[in-house]
Amino acid sequence: MRRTNWLAALLIAPLLLLILGSFLVPVGLTLFRAVQDREVAQALPETSAILAAWDGQGLPPEAAFAAVARELGAALEARRIGDVAQRMNFARTGMRSTLLRTARAAERLRAPYAASLVALDARWGQAETWLLLRSAGGPVTSLYLLRAMDFTQTPDGGVVQAPTDERLYRTLFLRTFGISLLVTAICVLLAYPVAYTIARLRAPWSSIALTLVLIPFWSSVLVRTTAWFVLLQREGPVNGALLGMGLLEAPAQVIGTRIAVVLALVHVLLPFAILPMHSVMTRLDATYLRAAASLGANGMQRFLRVWLPLSLPGVLAGGAMVFLLAVGMYTAPALVGGDRDQMVAWFIANFLNRDVNWGMAAALSAYLLAMTGAIVALARILTGGMVGARG
């Protein structure tokens, strides 16, 4: 028995290593970026050490002014000033210009540095600036996680709500889950009769119908979404058909609306709802239906009291799969949605590609992962563990 266990462990080990190396470790390291805070400490180590010993009252000692001038100049020469400026500007708008101006003027600054820095930029005469630098000394920070929930840190370390014009992430999460739930409901309602019909067909028609369901997988999500972009244009086929039938007097603006996003997502994700339902329905024992009929149940009663409960695991599995894919969808909202229709994935990609702010991207990813995990766990509890279970 022990020898068999060792053999099984050796056979499973490569798969475990693959999962660990290609999924768990990269995801864990990415999520750690949500709390990592090393830019200032690496570029300004002496300044960070002096500010860590500072009591936060008034202005720091002359040594801090001298250290920040010297180290900002060195960071500029080493081309590391960009990371520091971006990190501090995220904490307080305007810090980028202060740090860059100081770094460029570092060689011209002379003692006493307190007076020289204040003369160069009045921000250096404010305790708030130094408190912000101290709070960015790392090695970890809650700044990104707070911002991702529309909170921010005060210079003295307190937590307050972000300014009104910067509160958008809670609304963003609500929008993402709202669109995902709507798409999931539509997919389930459309997929159930399709899966039921395919499951009741005889060969070879059932195989042909199932192949038609799988055809969308032959093209990428980008291609299918682009097709909707073409179809829904003001001069596209959909508007042309509606105008031809007299249902519209002028072309409707559908691209850039929530309707376009929902249509594209339903089209992309519908097969993911059909397949789990079909898988469960094809394994249902028709004996139960015949037994119900022999007891006097009509067609509707047999469906509601026998077929539907037995097929519910497939419905829940399909719905869960659609929902999990929808909350992380980027392509469809980016192509056919407007500014008010973008979901969390679009903002994550924007922070990675345009702003190069890995901390905010990781924070949004962490919340998205936690929230979807909580929803799936809640669904499992409410359905007695059927979501995620084998049908």
Short mmCIF file of C-alpha atoms in Angstrom, two decimals:
data_model
loop_
_atom_site.label_atom_id
_atom_site.label_comp_id
_atom_site.label_asym_id
_atom_site.label_seq_id
_atom_site.Cartn_x
_atom_site.Cartn_y
_atom_site.Cartn_z
CA MET A 1 0.00 0.00 0.00
CA ARG A 2 2.80 2.40 0.91
CA ARG A 3 4.60 1.62 -2.36
CA THR A 4 1.44 2.43 -4.31
CA ASN A 5 1.10 5.74 -2.50
CA TRP A 6 4.69 6.70 -3.34
CA LEU A 7 4.10 5.79 -6.99
CA ALA A 8 0.94 7.89 -7.09
CA ALA A 9 2.78 10.81 -5.49
CA LEU A 10 5.57 10.60 -8.09
CA LEU A 11 3.04 10.59 -10.91
CA ILE A 12 1.19 13.59 -9.49
CA ALA A 13 4.34 15.56 -8.62
CA PRO A 14 4.96 16.99 -12.14
CA LEU A 15 1.38 18.28 -12.27
CA LEU A 16 1.72 19.86 -8.83
CA LEU A 17 5.00 21.49 -9.82
CA LEU A 18 3.40 22.81 -13.00
CA ILE A 19 0.49 24.31 -11.06
CA LEU A 20 2.84 25.75 -8.47
CA GLY A 21 5.29 27.24 -10.97
CA SER A 22 2.87 28.45 -13.63
CA PHE A 23 -0.07 29.57 -11.50
CA LEU A 24 0.26 29.77 -7.72
CA VAL A 25 3.68 31.42 -7.51
CA PRO A 26 3.09 34.00 -10.30
CA VAL A 27 -0.34 34.88 -8.93
CA GLY A 28 1.00 35.10 -5.39
CA LEU A 29 3.87 37.37 -6.44
CA THR A 30 1.51 39.55 -8.45
CA LEU A 31 -0.91 39.92 -5.54
CA PHE A 32 2.02 40.78 -3.24
CA ARG A 33 2.60 43.84 -5.41
CA ALA A 34 -0.64 45.21 -3.94
CA VAL A 35 1.16 45.81 -0.63
CA GLN A 36 4.77 46.08 -1.75
CA ASP A 37 6.37 49.51 -1.28
CA ARG A 38 10.05 49.63 -2.20
CA GLU A 39 10.57 52.45 -4.71
CA VAL A 40 11.34 55.20 -2.19
CA ALA A 41 13.35 53.00 0.18
CA GLN A 42 15.55 51.71 -2.66
CA ALA A 43 16.18 55.10 -4.27
CA LEU A 44 16.36 57.16 -1.05
CA PRO A 45 17.70 54.80 1.64
CA GLU A 46 19.44 57.43 3.76
CA THR A 47 16.45 59.78 3.63
CA SER A 48 14.11 56.93 4.60
CA ALA A 49 16.31 56.00 7.56
CA ILE A 50 16.43 59.59 8.85
CA LEU A 51 12.67 60.06 8.45
CA ALA A 52 11.98 56.75 10.21
CA ALA A 53 13.70 58.17 13.31
CA TRP A 54 11.94 61.54 12.97
CA ASP A 55 9.10 62.18 15.43
CA GLY A 56 6.89 63.77 12.75
CA GLN A 57 6.66 67.12 14.53
CA GLY A 58 7.44 70.26 12.56
CA LEU A 59 10.09 69.77 9.88
CA PRO A 60 12.77 67.05 9.89
CA PRO A 61 16.43 67.86 10.69
CA GLU A 62 18.88 69.40 8.24
CA ALA A 63 20.31 65.94 7.59
CA ALA A 64 17.04 64.91 5.92
CA PHE A 65 17.12 67.91 3.57
CA ALA A 66 20.75 67.19 2.64
CA ALA A 67 20.07 63.47 2.12
CA VAL A 68 17.01 63.96 -0.08
CA ALA A 69 18.82 66.49 -2.28
CA ARG A 70 21.83 64.23 -2.69
CA GLU A 71 19.84 61.03 -3.27
CA LEU A 72 17.36 62.57 -5.69
CA GLY A 73 20.28 63.75 -7.80
CA ALA A 74 21.80 60.27 -7.72
CA ALA A 75 18.42 58.72 -8.61
CA LEU A 76 18.18 61.00 -11.64
CA GLU A 77 21.62 59.91 -12.84
CA ALA A 78 20.74 56.25 -12.25
CA ARG A 79 17.40 56.73 -14.06
CA ARG A 80 15.43 55.62 -11.01
CA ILE A 81 13.76 58.94 -10.35
CA GLY A 82 10.75 57.98 -12.49
CA ASP A 83 9.67 55.18 -10.14
CA VAL A 84 10.00 57.40 -7.08
CA ALA A 85 8.15 60.28 -8.72
CA GLN A 86 5.32 58.03 -9.89
CA ARG A 87 4.94 56.45 -6.44
CA MET A 88 4.83 59.78 -4.64
CA ASN A 89 2.59 61.43 -7.22
CA PHE A 90 0.09 58.62 -6.74
CA ALA A 91 0.05 59.40 -3.02
CA ARG A 92 -0.34 63.15 -3.61
CA THR A 93 -0.80 64.91 -6.94
CA GLY A 94 1.98 67.39 -7.66
CA MET A 95 4.78 65.46 -5.99
CA ARG A 96 6.20 64.38 -9.35
CA SER A 97 7.07 67.94 -10.35
CA THR A 98 8.59 68.65 -6.93
CA LEU A 99 10.85 65.60 -7.00
CA LEU A 100 11.92 66.05 -10.62
CA ARG A 101 12.67 69.77 -10.10
CA THR A 102 14.76 68.94 -7.04
CA ALA A 103 16.63 66.12 -8.77
CA ARG A 104 17.57 68.35 -11.71
CA ALA A 105 18.74 71.13 -9.39
CA ALA A 106 20.58 68.83 -6.95
CA GLU A 107 24.07 69.82 -8.12
CA ARG A 108 23.34 73.52 -7.63
CA LEU A 109 21.91 73.16 -4.11
CA ARG A 110 24.14 74.22 -1.21
CA ALA A 111 23.95 74.13 2.58
CA PRO A 112 21.91 74.94 4.48
CA TYR A 113 19.78 72.56 2.44
CA ALA A 114 16.60 73.35 4.36
CA ALA A 115 16.67 76.90 3.04
CA SER A 116 17.84 75.88 -0.45
CA LEU A 117 15.10 73.28 -0.92
CA VAL A 118 12.34 75.56 0.34
CA ALA A 119 13.56 78.32 -1.97
CA LEU A 120 13.50 75.87 -4.86
CA ASP A 121 10.02 74.48 -4.07
CA ALA A 122 7.74 75.58 -1.25
CA ARG A 123 6.51 71.99 -0.75
CA TRP A 124 9.77 71.18 1.06
CA GLY A 125 8.74 73.64 3.77
CA GLN A 126 5.55 71.69 4.47
CA ALA A 127 5.54 68.86 7.01
CA GLU A 128 3.00 67.04 4.83
CA THR A 129 5.63 66.42 2.15
CA TRP A 130 8.01 64.80 4.60
CA LEU A 131 5.26 62.75 6.21
CA LEU A 132 4.35 61.41 2.78
CA LEU A 133 7.96 60.45 2.15
CA ARG A 134 8.16 58.73 5.51
CA SER A 135 4.94 56.77 4.92
CA ALA A 136 6.36 55.59 1.57
CA GLY A 137 9.45 54.15 3.23
CA GLY A 138 8.09 50.59 2.98
CA PRO A 139 8.58 47.74 2.90
CA VAL A 140 4.78 47.38 2.69
CA THR A 141 1.89 49.80 2.30
CA SER A 142 -1.90 49.73 2.42
CA LEU A 143 -2.16 52.66 -0.02
CA TYR A 144 -3.12 50.63 -3.11
CA LEU A 145 -5.63 48.43 -1.30
CA LEU A 146 -7.22 51.53 0.23
CA ARG A 147 -7.37 53.38 -3.10
CA ALA A 148 -9.00 50.36 -4.74
CA MET A 149 -11.87 50.81 -2.27
CA ASP A 150 -12.03 54.62 -2.64
CA PHE A 151 -10.12 55.35 0.57
CA THR A 152 -6.79 57.10 0.99
CA GLN A 153 -4.13 57.72 3.60
CA THR A 154 -3.56 61.06 5.22
CA PRO A 155 0.08 62.18 5.62
CA ASP A 156 0.01 61.20 9.30
CA GLY A 157 -1.16 57.66 8.48
CA GLY A 158 -4.91 58.04 8.98
CA VAL A 159 -7.53 56.60 6.64
CA VAL A 160 -10.22 58.78 5.04
CA GLN A 161 -12.46 58.58 2.02
CA ALA A 162 -10.91 59.69 -1.24
CA PRO A 163 -12.08 63.01 -2.72
CA THR A 164 -15.47 62.80 -4.42
CA ASP A 165 -14.06 63.11 -7.93
CA GLU A 166 -11.68 60.18 -7.27
CA ARG A 167 -14.26 57.73 -5.91
CA LEU A 168 -14.86 55.31 -8.74
CA TYR A 169 -13.67 51.85 -7.77
CA ARG A 170 -16.59 50.75 -5.61
CA THR A 171 -18.91 51.82 -8.42
CA LEU A 172 -16.64 49.95 -10.82
CA PHE A 173 -16.95 46.70 -8.86
CA LEU A 174 -20.74 47.09 -8.59
CA ARG A 175 -20.93 47.70 -12.35
CA THR A 176 -18.75 44.67 -13.06
CA PHE A 177 -20.81 42.34 -10.90
CA GLY A 178 -24.08 43.82 -12.17
CA ILE A 179 -23.15 43.24 -15.83
CA SER A 180 -21.80 39.78 -15.02
CA LEU A 181 -24.97 38.74 -13.19
CA LEU A 182 -27.16 40.03 -16.04
CA VAL A 183 -25.09 38.17 -18.63
CA THR A 184 -25.17 35.03 -16.47
CA ALA A 185 -28.97 35.17 -16.14
CA ILE A 186 -29.45 35.66 -19.89
CA CYS A 187 -27.02 32.86 -20.74
CA VAL A 188 -28.72 30.43 -18.35
CA LEU A 189 -32.17 31.26 -19.72
CA LEU A 190 -31.01 30.83 -23.32
CA ALA A 191 -28.79 27.82 -22.70
CA TYR A 192 -31.28 25.66 -20.82
CA PRO A 193 -33.76 25.02 -23.67
CA VAL A 194 -30.85 24.53 -26.09
CA ALA A 195 -29.17 21.98 -23.82
CA TYR A 196 -32.52 20.28 -23.18
CA THR A 197 -33.25 20.00 -26.91
CA ILE A 198 -29.79 18.62 -27.72
CA ALA A 199 -30.00 16.11 -24.88
CA ARG A 200 -33.34 14.81 -26.20
CA LEU A 201 -32.16 14.49 -29.80
CA ARG A 202 -31.11 11.14 -31.17
CA ALA A 203 -27.87 10.43 -33.00
CA PRO A 204 -26.58 11.76 -35.32
CA TRP A 205 -28.62 14.93 -34.83
CA SER A 206 -27.42 15.38 -31.27
CA SER A 207 -23.78 15.28 -32.42
CA ILE A 208 -24.49 17.77 -35.20
CA ALA A 209 -26.25 20.14 -32.80
CA LEU A 210 -23.41 19.88 -30.27
CA THR A 211 -20.89 20.62 -33.04
CA LEU A 212 -22.81 23.78 -33.90
CA VAL A 213 -22.51 24.85 -30.26
CA LEU A 214 -18.76 24.29 -30.38
CA ILE A 215 -18.19 26.19 -33.64
CA PRO A 216 -17.68 29.57 -31.86
CA PHE A 217 -14.61 28.09 -30.16
CA TRP A 218 -12.97 27.83 -33.58
CA SER A 219 -12.43 31.60 -33.54
CA SER A 220 -10.96 33.84 -30.87
CA VAL A 221 -12.92 36.08 -28.52
CA LEU A 222 -11.41 39.08 -30.30
CA VAL A 223 -12.80 37.97 -33.67
CA ARG A 224 -16.28 37.31 -32.29
CA THR A 225 -16.37 40.65 -30.48
CA THR A 226 -15.12 42.48 -33.55
CA ALA A 227 -17.99 40.94 -35.51
CA TRP A 228 -20.43 42.59 -33.10
CA PHE A 229 -18.58 45.88 -33.53
CA VAL A 230 -19.24 45.64 -37.28
CA LEU A 231 -22.85 44.47 -36.90
CA LEU A 232 -23.86 47.20 -34.46
CA GLN A 233 -22.35 50.18 -36.27
CA ARG A 234 -24.71 53.04 -37.17
CA GLU A 235 -24.31 52.00 -40.82
CA GLY A 236 -24.14 48.29 -39.97
CA PRO A 237 -26.48 45.41 -40.88
CA VAL A 238 -28.51 45.57 -37.66
CA ASN A 239 -29.41 49.24 -38.05
CA GLY A 240 -30.02 48.66 -41.77
CA ALA A 241 -32.46 45.84 -41.07
CA LEU A 242 -34.34 47.81 -38.40
CA LEU A 243 -34.58 50.82 -40.71
CA GLY A 244 -35.76 48.61 -43.56
CA MET A 245 -38.53 47.14 -41.39
CA GLY A 246 -39.62 50.60 -40.32
CA LEU A 247 -38.80 49.98 -36.64
CA LEU A 248 -36.39 52.93 -36.56
CA GLU A 249 -36.60 56.34 -38.17
CA ALA A 250 -32.87 56.99 -37.81
CA PRO A 251 -29.85 54.75 -37.08
CA ALA A 252 -29.49 53.95 -33.38
CA GLN A 253 -26.19 54.42 -31.54
CA VAL A 254 -25.60 50.95 -30.06
CA ILE A 255 -21.80 50.82 -30.05
CA GLY A 256 -20.53 52.35 -26.83
CA THR A 257 -23.59 51.34 -24.81
CA ARG A 258 -24.33 48.73 -22.15
CA ILE A 259 -26.57 46.86 -24.59
CA ALA A 260 -23.64 46.22 -26.92
CA VAL A 261 -21.51 44.93 -24.04
CA VAL A 262 -24.22 42.53 -22.88
CA LEU A 263 -24.88 41.25 -26.41
CA ALA A 264 -21.19 40.60 -27.05
CA LEU A 265 -20.66 38.89 -23.70
CA VAL A 266 -23.72 36.67 -24.09
CA HIS A 267 -22.56 35.62 -27.55
CA VAL A 268 -19.05 34.82 -26.30
CA LEU A 269 -20.06 33.03 -23.10
CA LEU A 270 -23.25 31.19 -24.09
CA PRO A 271 -21.44 27.93 -25.06
CA PHE A 272 -19.91 27.80 -21.57
CA ALA A 273 -23.43 27.60 -20.15
CA ILE A 274 -24.74 25.08 -22.67
CA LEU A 275 -21.99 22.48 -22.33
CA PRO A 276 -22.23 21.80 -18.54
CA MET A 277 -26.05 21.64 -18.77
CA HIS A 278 -25.87 19.24 -21.72
CA SER A 279 -23.32 17.09 -19.91
CA VAL A 280 -25.64 16.66 -16.92
CA MET A 281 -28.83 16.22 -18.95
CA THR A 282 -27.41 13.44 -21.13
CA ARG A 283 -26.73 11.40 -17.99
CA LEU A 284 -30.18 11.77 -16.51
CA ASP A 285 -32.08 8.49 -16.17
CA ALA A 286 -35.31 8.61 -18.21
CA THR A 287 -36.75 6.00 -15.83
CA TYR A 288 -37.63 8.74 -13.37
CA LEU A 289 -39.69 10.55 -16.00
CA ARG A 290 -41.55 7.36 -16.91
CA ALA A 291 -42.16 6.65 -13.24
CA ALA A 292 -43.59 10.14 -12.75
CA ALA A 293 -45.82 9.68 -15.81
CA SER A 294 -47.07 6.34 -14.47
CA LEU A 295 -48.06 8.14 -11.27
CA GLY A 296 -50.21 10.60 -13.23
CA ALA A 297 -47.83 13.59 -13.61
CA ASN A 298 -48.39 15.64 -16.74
CA GLY A 299 -45.58 17.06 -18.88
CA MET A 300 -45.17 20.28 -16.89
CA GLN A 301 -45.19 18.43 -13.58
CA ARG A 302 -42.57 15.97 -14.83
CA PHE A 303 -40.37 18.84 -15.92
CA LEU A 304 -40.73 20.94 -12.74
CA ARG A 305 -40.60 18.11 -10.20
CA VAL A 306 -38.22 15.64 -11.86
CA TRP A 307 -36.19 17.00 -14.77
CA LEU A 308 -35.42 20.48 -13.43
CA PRO A 309 -34.19 19.36 -9.96
CA LEU A 310 -32.03 16.63 -11.51
CA SER A 311 -30.54 19.03 -14.06
CA LEU A 312 -29.94 21.81 -11.53
CA PRO A 313 -26.25 20.91 -10.93
CA GLY A 314 -25.55 21.53 -14.61
CA VAL A 315 -27.45 24.82 -14.50
CA LEU A 316 -25.49 26.00 -11.48
CA ALA A 317 -22.16 24.83 -12.93
CA GLY A 318 -22.86 26.58 -16.23
CA GLY A 319 -24.00 29.75 -14.49
CA ALA A 320 -20.93 29.78 -12.24
CA MET A 321 -18.62 29.29 -15.21
CA VAL A 322 -20.24 32.12 -17.18
CA PHE A 323 -20.14 34.45 -14.18
CA LEU A 324 -16.46 33.78 -13.42
CA LEU A 325 -15.52 34.37 -17.05
CA ALA A 326 -17.69 37.49 -17.31
CA VAL A 327 -16.22 39.31 -14.29
CA GLY A 328 -12.74 39.01 -15.77
CA MET A 329 -13.70 39.86 -19.35
CA TYR A 330 -11.68 42.61 -21.02
CA THR A 331 -12.09 42.33 -24.80
CA ALA A 332 -15.83 42.81 -25.26
CA PRO A 333 -16.28 45.89 -23.02
CA ALA A 334 -13.12 47.46 -24.42
CA LEU A 335 -14.25 47.08 -28.04
CA VAL A 336 -17.99 47.75 -27.94
CA GLY A 337 -18.53 49.51 -24.60
CA GLY A 338 -18.34 53.16 -23.66
CA ASP A 339 -16.50 54.87 -20.84
CA ARG A 340 -19.29 53.99 -18.39
CA ASP A 341 -19.37 50.33 -19.45
CA GLN A 342 -15.76 49.32 -18.75
CA MET A 343 -15.23 46.60 -16.15
CA VAL A 344 -12.49 45.87 -13.65
CA ALA A 345 -10.31 44.02 -16.17
CA TRP A 346 -10.07 47.14 -18.35
CA PHE A 347 -8.77 49.21 -15.43
CA ILE A 348 -6.28 46.49 -14.48
CA ALA A 349 -4.95 46.45 -18.05
CA ASN A 350 -4.85 50.25 -18.09
CA PHE A 351 -2.77 50.40 -14.89
CA LEU A 352 -0.39 47.78 -16.30
CA ASN A 353 0.05 49.08 -19.84
CA ARG A 354 -0.45 52.85 -19.69
CA ASP A 355 0.16 53.99 -16.11
CA VAL A 356 2.67 51.21 -15.30
CA ASN A 357 1.21 51.10 -11.80
CA TRP A 358 1.57 47.48 -10.75
CA GLY A 359 0.42 48.23 -7.22
CA MET A 360 -3.06 49.40 -8.26
CA ALA A 361 -3.37 46.63 -10.85
CA ALA A 362 -2.50 44.06 -8.18
CA ALA A 363 -4.90 45.64 -5.65
CA LEU A 364 -7.82 45.54 -8.08
CA SER A 365 -6.91 41.96 -9.00
CA ALA A 366 -6.80 40.96 -5.34
CA TYR A 367 -10.23 42.40 -4.63
CA LEU A 368 -11.67 40.86 -7.79
CA LEU A 369 -10.27 37.45 -6.84
CA ALA A 370 -11.54 37.73 -3.27
CA MET A 371 -15.01 38.90 -4.28
CA THR A 372 -15.53 36.24 -6.94
CA GLY A 373 -14.26 33.59 -4.54
CA ALA A 374 -16.70 34.81 -1.89
CA ILE A 375 -19.61 34.74 -4.34
CA VAL A 376 -18.80 31.21 -5.49
CA ALA A 377 -18.43 30.08 -1.87
CA LEU A 378 -21.78 31.68 -1.00
CA ALA A 379 -23.39 29.98 -4.00
CA ARG A 380 -22.03 26.62 -2.86
CA ILE A 381 -23.46 27.17 0.62
CA LEU A 382 -26.87 28.26 -0.65
CA THR A 383 -27.09 25.37 -3.11
CA GLY A 384 -25.76 22.69 -0.80
CA GLY A 385 -22.38 22.46 -2.50
CA MET A 386 -23.66 21.83 -6.01
CA VAL A 387 -21.72 24.71 -7.58
CA GLY A 388 -18.32 23.40 -8.50
CA ALA A 389 -19.33 19.83 -7.71
CA ARG A 390 -19.46 17.11 -10.32
CA GLY A 391 -22.82 16.81 -12.00
#
